[in-house]
Coordinates of C-alpha atoms and ligand atoms in Angstrom, one line a residue:
M1 CA -23.2 17.9 7.1
Y2 CA -20.5 18.3 5.1
R3 CA -17.1 16.8 5.6
A4 CA -13.6 16.8 4.4
P5 CA -13.1 14.6 0.9
R6 CA -12.0 11.1 1.9
G7 CA -8.0 10.9 1.5
T8 CA -7.4 14.8 3.2
A9 CA -7.4 16.1 6.3
D10 CA -7.8 20.1 8.1
I11 CA -4.6 20.8 9.7
L12 CA -6.3 22.3 12.5
P13 CA -4.0 25.0 14.3
E14 CA -2.8 22.5 17.0
E15 CA -1.0 21.0 14.3
Q16 CA 0.7 23.6 12.8
P17 CA 3.6 23.7 14.9
Y18 CA 4.8 20.9 13.5
W19 CA 4.3 21.9 9.9
R20 CA 6.2 25.0 10.9
Y21 CA 9.2 23.4 12.8
I22 CA 9.3 21.2 10.1
E23 CA 9.7 23.9 7.0
R24 CA 11.8 26.3 9.1
E25 CA 14.5 23.3 8.9
M26 CA 13.9 22.3 5.3
V27 CA 14.2 25.8 4.0
N28 CA 17.8 26.0 6.4
V29 CA 19.1 22.9 5.0
C30 CA 18.3 24.4 1.9
Q31 CA 20.0 27.2 1.4
L32 CA 23.0 24.9 3.5
Y33 CA 23.2 23.8 0.1
G34 CA 22.4 26.2 -2.3
Y35 CA 18.8 25.5 -3.4
E36 CA 16.4 28.4 -3.8
R37 CA 12.7 28.0 -3.5
I38 CA 10.5 27.3 -6.6
D39 CA 6.3 27.3 -6.9
V40 CA 4.7 25.5 -10.2
P41 CA 1.2 25.1 -10.6
V42 CA -1.4 22.7 -8.6
F43 CA -1.9 21.6 -12.6
E44 CA -0.4 21.0 -15.5
D45 CA -1.3 19.3 -18.9
I46 CA -1.8 15.4 -18.9
Q47 CA 1.2 14.7 -20.7
L48 CA 3.5 16.3 -18.7
F49 CA 2.7 13.4 -16.1
T50 CA 2.0 10.6 -18.6
R51 CA 5.5 11.1 -20.3
S52 CA 7.4 11.6 -17.8
V53 CA 6.2 9.4 -14.8
G54 CA 5.2 6.9 -16.7
E55 CA 1.8 5.1 -18.7
E56 CA 2.7 1.5 -16.9
T57 CA 3.2 3.3 -13.5
D58 CA 0.7 3.1 -10.2
I59 CA 0.3 6.8 -10.2
V60 CA -0.5 7.2 -13.7
K61 CA -2.0 4.0 -14.3
K62 CA -4.6 4.7 -11.1
E63 CA -4.5 7.4 -9.3
M64 CA -4.3 10.6 -11.1
Y65 CA -6.9 13.7 -10.9
T66 CA -7.6 14.3 -14.6
F67 CA -10.7 16.2 -16.2
E68 CA -11.4 18.3 -18.4
D69 CA -11.5 22.2 -17.8
R70 CA -14.4 24.3 -20.0
G71 CA -12.0 25.1 -22.4
G72 CA -11.8 21.4 -23.3
N73 CA -8.0 21.3 -21.7
I74 CA -7.0 17.9 -20.3
I75 CA -5.8 18.5 -17.0
T76 CA -4.4 16.5 -13.9
L77 CA -3.5 17.9 -10.4
R78 CA 0.1 17.2 -9.8
P79 CA 0.9 13.9 -8.4
E80 CA 4.3 14.7 -7.9
G81 CA 6.8 17.7 -8.4
T82 CA 10.0 16.4 -10.4
A83 CA 8.4 16.9 -13.8
P84 CA 6.3 20.3 -12.9
V85 CA 9.8 21.3 -11.9
C86 CA 11.4 20.5 -15.2
R87 CA 8.6 21.9 -17.3
A88 CA 9.4 25.2 -15.5
Y89 CA 13.5 24.6 -15.9
L90 CA 13.2 24.2 -19.1
E91 CA 10.3 26.6 -20.1
H92 CA 12.4 29.5 -18.8
G93 CA 15.7 28.7 -20.0
L94 CA 16.9 27.7 -16.5
H95 CA 20.3 25.9 -18.5
N96 CA 21.3 29.1 -19.3
L97 CA 22.2 29.6 -15.6
P98 CA 25.3 28.4 -13.9
Q99 CA 24.4 24.4 -13.4
P100 CA 23.2 22.6 -11.6
V101 CA 20.5 24.6 -10.8
K102 CA 19.1 23.6 -7.1
L103 CA 15.6 24.3 -6.4
Y104 CA 13.4 23.4 -3.8
Y105 CA 9.4 23.4 -3.1
I106 CA 6.6 22.2 -1.1
A107 CA 3.6 21.7 -2.4
A108 CA 0.8 19.5 -2.2
I109 CA -0.1 16.5 -3.8
F110 CA -2.7 14.5 -5.7
R111 CA -2.9 10.9 -5.3
Y112 CA -6.5 9.0 -5.8
E113 CA -5.0 6.3 -3.6
R114 CA -6.7 4.2 -0.9
P115 CA -6.6 6.0 1.9
Q116 CA -5.0 4.7 4.9
A117 CA -2.4 5.3 7.7
G118 CA 0.4 7.8 5.9
R119 CA -1.3 7.5 2.7
Y120 CA -3.8 10.1 1.4
R121 CA -5.1 11.6 -1.6
Q122 CA -3.8 14.8 -0.8
H123 CA -0.7 14.7 1.0
Y124 CA 2.6 17.4 1.0
Q125 CA 5.9 16.6 -0.4
F126 CA 9.2 18.8 0.1
G127 CA 11.3 17.9 -2.7
C128 CA 14.7 19.9 -4.3
E129 CA 15.8 19.2 -7.4
A130 CA 19.1 19.7 -8.8
I131 CA 19.3 19.4 -12.5
G132 CA 22.5 20.2 -15.2
D133 CA 24.9 18.1 -14.1
D134 CA 25.8 14.2 -13.5
D135 CA 28.9 14.1 -11.2
P136 CA 28.1 11.8 -8.6
A137 CA 29.8 13.7 -5.9
L138 CA 26.3 15.5 -7.0
D139 CA 23.9 12.5 -6.2
A140 CA 26.0 12.5 -2.6
E141 CA 25.5 15.4 -1.7
V142 CA 21.6 15.4 -2.5
I143 CA 21.6 12.3 -0.2
D144 CA 23.7 13.9 2.6
M145 CA 21.2 16.8 2.2
A146 CA 18.3 14.0 2.6
W147 CA 19.7 12.6 5.4
K148 CA 20.2 15.8 7.2
F149 CA 17.0 17.1 7.1
F150 CA 16.2 13.7 9.2
M151 CA 18.7 14.4 11.6
S152 CA 17.9 18.1 12.1
F153 CA 14.4 17.2 12.8
G154 CA 15.3 15.0 15.7
L155 CA 14.2 11.7 14.4
R156 CA 16.7 8.5 15.1
G157 CA 16.3 4.7 13.6
L158 CA 16.4 5.3 9.9
S159 CA 18.2 3.3 8.0
L160 CA 19.3 4.6 4.2
N161 CA 18.8 2.8 1.1
L162 CA 20.6 2.7 -1.7
N163 CA 21.0 1.5 -5.7
S164 CA 21.8 2.3 -9.1
I165 CA 19.3 0.9 -11.4
G166 CA 21.5 1.5 -14.5
C167 CA 20.6 3.4 -18.1
K168 CA 19.0 3.1 -21.3
Q169 CA 22.3 1.4 -22.4
C170 CA 22.2 -1.1 -19.7
R171 CA 18.5 -1.8 -18.5
P172 CA 17.4 -3.3 -21.4
Q173 CA 20.2 -6.4 -20.7
Y174 CA 19.1 -6.2 -17.6
L175 CA 15.2 -6.4 -17.6
T176 CA 15.9 -9.4 -20.5
A177 CA 17.8 -11.1 -17.2
L178 CA 15.3 -10.2 -14.9
K179 CA 12.0 -11.7 -16.9
D180 CA 14.2 -14.7 -17.4
Y181 CA 14.2 -15.8 -13.9
Y182 CA 10.7 -14.5 -13.2
A183 CA 9.6 -16.8 -16.1
D184 CA 10.2 -19.8 -14.1
R185 CA 8.9 -18.4 -11.1
I186 CA 5.6 -17.2 -12.2
Q187 CA 3.3 -19.5 -10.7
E188 CA 4.3 -18.6 -7.3
L189 CA 3.7 -14.1 -8.2
C190 CA 0.9 -12.5 -6.5
S191 CA -1.4 -11.7 -9.5
D192 CA 0.2 -7.4 -9.2
C193 CA 3.3 -9.1 -10.1
K194 CA 1.8 -11.6 -13.0
M195 CA 0.7 -8.0 -14.7
R196 CA 4.5 -6.1 -13.8
L197 CA 6.3 -9.2 -15.2
K198 CA 4.4 -7.9 -18.8
R199 CA 4.3 -4.3 -18.3
N200 CA 6.9 -3.2 -15.9
P201 CA 9.4 -5.9 -14.7
L202 CA 12.1 -3.1 -12.4
R203 CA 8.4 -2.9 -10.1
L204 CA 8.8 -6.8 -9.4
L205 CA 11.4 -6.4 -7.2
D206 CA 9.7 -4.0 -4.3
C207 CA 6.4 -6.3 -4.6
K208 CA 5.3 -6.0 -0.6
K209 CA 4.0 -9.4 0.0
L210 CA 6.0 -11.8 1.7
L211 CA 6.1 -14.5 -1.1
C212 CA 7.1 -12.2 -3.6
Q213 CA 9.8 -10.4 -1.5
Q214 CA 11.5 -13.5 -1.0
I215 CA 11.8 -14.4 -5.3
A216 CA 12.9 -11.0 -5.3
N217 CA 15.9 -11.1 -2.9
S218 CA 17.2 -13.9 -5.4
A219 CA 16.6 -12.0 -8.3
P220 CA 19.6 -11.1 -10.3
R221 CA 20.6 -7.5 -9.2
S222 CA 20.7 -5.0 -11.0
V223 CA 24.8 -3.7 -9.9
D224 CA 25.8 -6.9 -11.7
H225 CA 24.5 -5.8 -15.0
L226 CA 25.6 -1.8 -14.8
C227 CA 27.5 -0.7 -17.9
P228 CA 31.0 0.1 -17.8
Q229 CA 29.6 3.8 -17.2
C230 CA 27.3 3.5 -14.9
N231 CA 29.5 1.1 -13.1
E232 CA 32.0 4.0 -12.5
H233 CA 29.3 6.5 -10.9
F234 CA 27.8 4.0 -8.7
D235 CA 31.9 3.4 -7.4
R236 CA 32.5 7.0 -6.8
L237 CA 29.0 7.3 -5.3
K238 CA 29.8 4.9 -3.0
R239 CA 33.3 6.3 -1.9
Y240 CA 32.1 10.2 -1.6
L241 CA 28.9 8.7 0.8
D242 CA 32.0 6.8 2.4
L243 CA 33.7 10.1 3.1
L244 CA 30.8 12.0 4.5
A245 CA 30.4 8.9 6.2
L246 CA 26.7 8.4 6.0
P247 CA 25.0 4.7 6.9
C248 CA 23.9 3.6 3.7
V249 CA 23.2 0.1 2.9
I250 CA 22.6 -1.4 -0.2
D251 CA 19.5 -2.8 -1.0
H252 CA 19.5 -4.8 -4.6
C253 CA 15.4 -4.5 -4.5
L254 CA 15.3 -1.3 -4.6
V255 CA 13.8 0.6 -8.0
R256 CA 11.4 3.0 -6.9
G257 CA 7.9 3.4 -8.2
L258 CA 8.3 6.1 -10.9
D259 CA 9.8 5.5 -14.3
Y260 CA 12.1 8.3 -14.9
Y261 CA 14.4 7.1 -12.9
T262 CA 18.5 6.5 -14.0
R263 CA 21.4 5.1 -12.4
T264 CA 21.1 6.1 -8.5
V265 CA 18.1 5.2 -6.3
F266 CA 17.7 5.7 -2.7
E267 CA 15.0 6.0 -0.2
I268 CA 14.6 6.2 3.9
Q269 CA 12.9 4.3 6.2
P270 CA 12.1 4.3 9.5
E271 CA 12.9 1.9 12.2
E272 CA 9.0 0.5 11.3
A273 CA 9.3 -0.4 7.6
G274 CA 6.2 -1.2 5.5
A275 CA 4.2 -0.7 2.7
Q276 CA 3.2 3.3 4.0
S277 CA 6.6 4.1 6.2
T278 CA 8.9 5.8 3.6
L279 CA 9.8 9.0 4.6
G280 CA 11.2 9.8 1.3
G281 CA 13.1 8.8 -1.8
G282 CA 14.9 9.9 -4.6
G283 CA 17.0 9.2 -7.1
R284 CA 19.2 10.4 -10.9
Y285 CA 17.1 11.1 -13.9
D286 CA 19.3 11.9 -16.4
D287 CA 16.8 11.7 -19.4
L288 CA 13.7 13.0 -18.1
I289 CA 14.9 16.7 -19.3
E290 CA 15.9 15.4 -22.8
E291 CA 12.1 13.6 -22.7
L292 CA 10.3 16.7 -22.2
G293 CA 11.7 18.4 -25.5
G294 CA 15.4 19.6 -23.8
K295 CA 18.9 19.3 -24.5
P296 CA 20.2 15.6 -22.5
T297 CA 20.2 17.3 -19.0
P298 CA 21.4 15.1 -15.9
A299 CA 19.6 15.8 -12.9
I300 CA 19.0 14.2 -9.5
G301 CA 16.1 14.4 -6.8
F302 CA 14.5 13.8 -3.7
A303 CA 11.4 14.3 -1.9
T304 CA 9.3 13.6 1.6
G305 CA 5.8 13.0 2.7
I306 CA 5.9 15.9 5.5
E307 CA 2.5 14.1 7.1
R308 CA 4.9 10.6 7.4
I309 CA 8.1 13.2 9.1
I310 CA 5.2 14.5 11.5
V311 CA 3.9 10.8 11.9
N312 CA 7.3 9.8 13.3
L313 CA 7.9 12.8 15.1
K314 CA 5.5 12.0 17.1
K315 CA 5.8 8.1 17.5
Q316 CA 9.6 9.2 18.6
G317 CA 8.2 11.9 21.6
V318 CA 9.9 14.6 19.8
A319 CA 9.0 18.1 21.0
V320 CA 8.6 20.9 18.3
P321 CA 8.4 24.2 19.5
A322 CA 4.9 26.6 20.1
L323 CA 3.7 29.1 18.0
P324 CA 4.2 32.4 18.6
R325 CA 0.7 34.1 20.1
P326 CA -0.3 37.4 21.6
Q327 CA 1.3 37.3 25.6
V328 CA -0.9 40.8 26.4
F329 CA -4.7 40.6 27.3
I330 CA -6.8 43.1 27.7
A331 CA -9.7 43.4 30.2
Y332 CA -12.2 46.2 30.7
V333 CA -14.9 47.5 33.0
G334 CA -17.8 49.6 31.7
D335 CA -18.3 51.4 28.4
E336 CA -15.8 54.6 28.4
A337 CA -12.9 52.0 29.7
K338 CA -13.9 49.3 26.5
D339 CA -13.4 52.6 24.4
E340 CA -9.9 53.0 25.9
A341 CA -9.2 49.2 25.7
T342 CA -9.7 49.2 21.7
K343 CA -8.1 52.0 21.3
L344 CA -4.5 50.8 23.7
S345 CA -5.1 47.5 22.0
S346 CA -4.7 48.9 18.4
T347 CA -1.7 51.4 19.8
L348 CA 0.1 47.7 21.4
R349 CA -0.1 46.2 18.0
R350 CA 1.5 49.5 16.1
N351 CA 4.4 48.9 19.3
G352 CA 4.8 45.4 17.8
I353 CA 2.8 43.5 21.0
G354 CA 0.4 41.1 20.4
V355 CA -2.8 41.7 22.0
I356 CA -6.1 39.8 22.5
E357 CA -9.2 42.3 23.3
A358 CA -11.6 41.0 25.6
L359 CA -15.4 41.5 23.9
G360 CA -19.0 41.7 24.7
S361 CA -20.0 42.6 28.2
K362 CA -18.6 39.6 30.0
S363 CA -17.8 40.1 34.2
L364 CA -14.0 40.6 34.8
K365 CA -13.2 37.8 36.4
A366 CA -14.4 36.1 33.6
Q367 CA -12.3 38.0 31.0
L368 CA -9.5 37.1 33.5
R369 CA -10.1 33.3 33.5
Q370 CA -10.2 33.7 29.1
A371 CA -6.6 35.2 29.2
N372 CA -5.6 32.5 31.9
T373 CA -6.7 29.7 29.1
L374 CA -5.2 32.0 26.4
S375 CA -1.8 31.5 28.1
A376 CA -1.3 35.1 28.0
H377 CA 1.0 36.1 30.7
H378 CA 0.3 39.6 31.2
A379 CA -3.7 40.7 31.5
V380 CA -4.4 44.8 31.1
I381 CA -7.7 45.6 33.2
I382 CA -9.1 49.0 32.8
G383 CA -11.6 50.2 34.9
E384 CA -13.6 53.8 35.1
Q385 CA -10.9 54.8 38.0
E386 CA -8.5 54.1 35.2
V387 CA -10.2 55.7 32.9
K388 CA -10.3 58.9 34.9
T389 CA -6.1 58.7 35.6
G390 CA -5.2 57.9 32.7
T391 CA -3.6 54.5 33.9
V392 CA -4.3 50.9 33.8
I393 CA -3.7 47.9 36.0
L394 CA -1.1 45.5 34.6
R395 CA -1.7 41.7 36.4
D396 CA 1.5 38.9 36.3
M397 CA -1.0 36.2 34.9
T398 CA 1.5 33.5 36.3
T399 CA 2.0 35.8 40.2
A400 CA -1.5 37.8 39.8
Q401 CA 0.4 40.3 41.1
Q402 CA -0.8 43.6 39.8
K403 CA 0.2 47.3 39.8
T404 CA -1.3 50.6 38.5
I405 CA 1.0 52.0 36.1
P406 CA 0.5 55.8 33.8
L407 CA -0.9 54.1 30.2
N408 CA 1.8 55.7 28.5
Q409 CA 4.6 54.0 29.8
L410 CA 2.8 50.3 29.1
P411 CA 4.4 50.3 25.0
G412 CA 8.0 50.5 27.0
L413 CA 6.8 48.2 29.9
L414 CA 5.5 45.5 28.3
R415 CA 8.5 45.2 25.4
Ligands
AMP1 P1 7.2 9.3 -3.9 O1 7.0 10.5 -5.0 O2 6.4 8.1 -4.3 O3 9.0 9.0 -4.0 O4 6.6 10.3 -3.0 C1 7.4 10.9 -2.0 C2 7.0 10.8 -0.5 O5 6.1 11.4 -0.2 C3 7.1 9.6 0.3 O6 8.4 9.0 0.6 C4 6.2 9.3 1.4 O7 7.1 10.2 2.4 C5 5.4 10.8 0.9 N1 4.1 10.1 0.1 C6 3.9 9.7 -1.5 N2 2.5 9.3 -1.0 C7 2.1 9.5 -0.3 C8 0.3 9.4 0.0 N3 -0.4 9.3 -1.2 N4 0.0 10.4 1.3 C9 1.3 10.4 1.9 N5 2.1 10.6 2.0 C10 3.0 10.2 0.5

């Protein structure tokens, strides 16, 4: 027996209402904020990710699905959506459009992680990117939009955490302060954090181990080391967030896991926070487009994992609308009636009425039982007598009431 690869999941029909509901709400919110859809390839040149996400990040070091194709190209299944969208922005000259260009995607993401609840090797992300403007009002708008998503799904009890991690001018001084602070505490750190201190000190701040968290809580804060421009940007952002009445909490340990972030970073957490719980997050990446070969182009984005939204919808008992399905079941008795049933099914479908037709030679009782199981509103029954007289029996499946009607009146009645 074959099984789905570890860390992947089949999305069966019974799960689909959640997916379609989330997608619909996302598309609605995107339209309200002026975002247009973009779809990018599932795989890209490996360099796109190593250069943007960062050589020292978990994603690049341990999690990418990378392989050589038959043409000798080294390609990677996308482990995130921002770099491919920026690549597309550059490749198609989208900088010539009015800025910012606002794009959104819904895409499968691949990361070779240790599978556990809320963490998969293939998961789906919704993401949005606003490229080409550094106005903090845009940061506020993206954060507002992210918050609106979760509110529109009906999720409650979430927290919205915010930080500013500065830019390439002020970050080095901050990192020095951070390293100095940690140098005295190196013995108390977990083995991962000892490595982080050497390779990626910012990530020391979001270690999930209790002792490391306690140390991080007293560490120097990035907001105290911002250059005047970053400081002003952050102050203005906070003012806009106040205007929008968003319930932001400043989290001095919030840094995010990808290297391209600058200035604003934010995350949305459910009530029961933990390593696998972050619902979504994002931030500015003002240097990324330049890093990928474009002109300096500020930008900000946000991404959220759809599986984690579903976990939270279920936990909070949020009901999602059922998907439309055929409401009419066609039953028959005898071969001639079966021919009529086949023709009628086709006619009704052409009239925009969804139909499920019985198959085989089950008894009428068994056919009606099937109609019940499928939750059909109506069954149409055709027997020898009906074929002769050009009629059908229409049965209301809830009340079990039946009436005989002329065949040609059926589409109008059902509609
Ligand atoms: P990131 O690109 O790491 O900032 O992730 C954005 C969002 O995607 C996270 O907040 C999660 O909701 C979701 N996510 C990230 N990695 C996984 C994963 N391995 N499995 C399921 N969801 C994930």
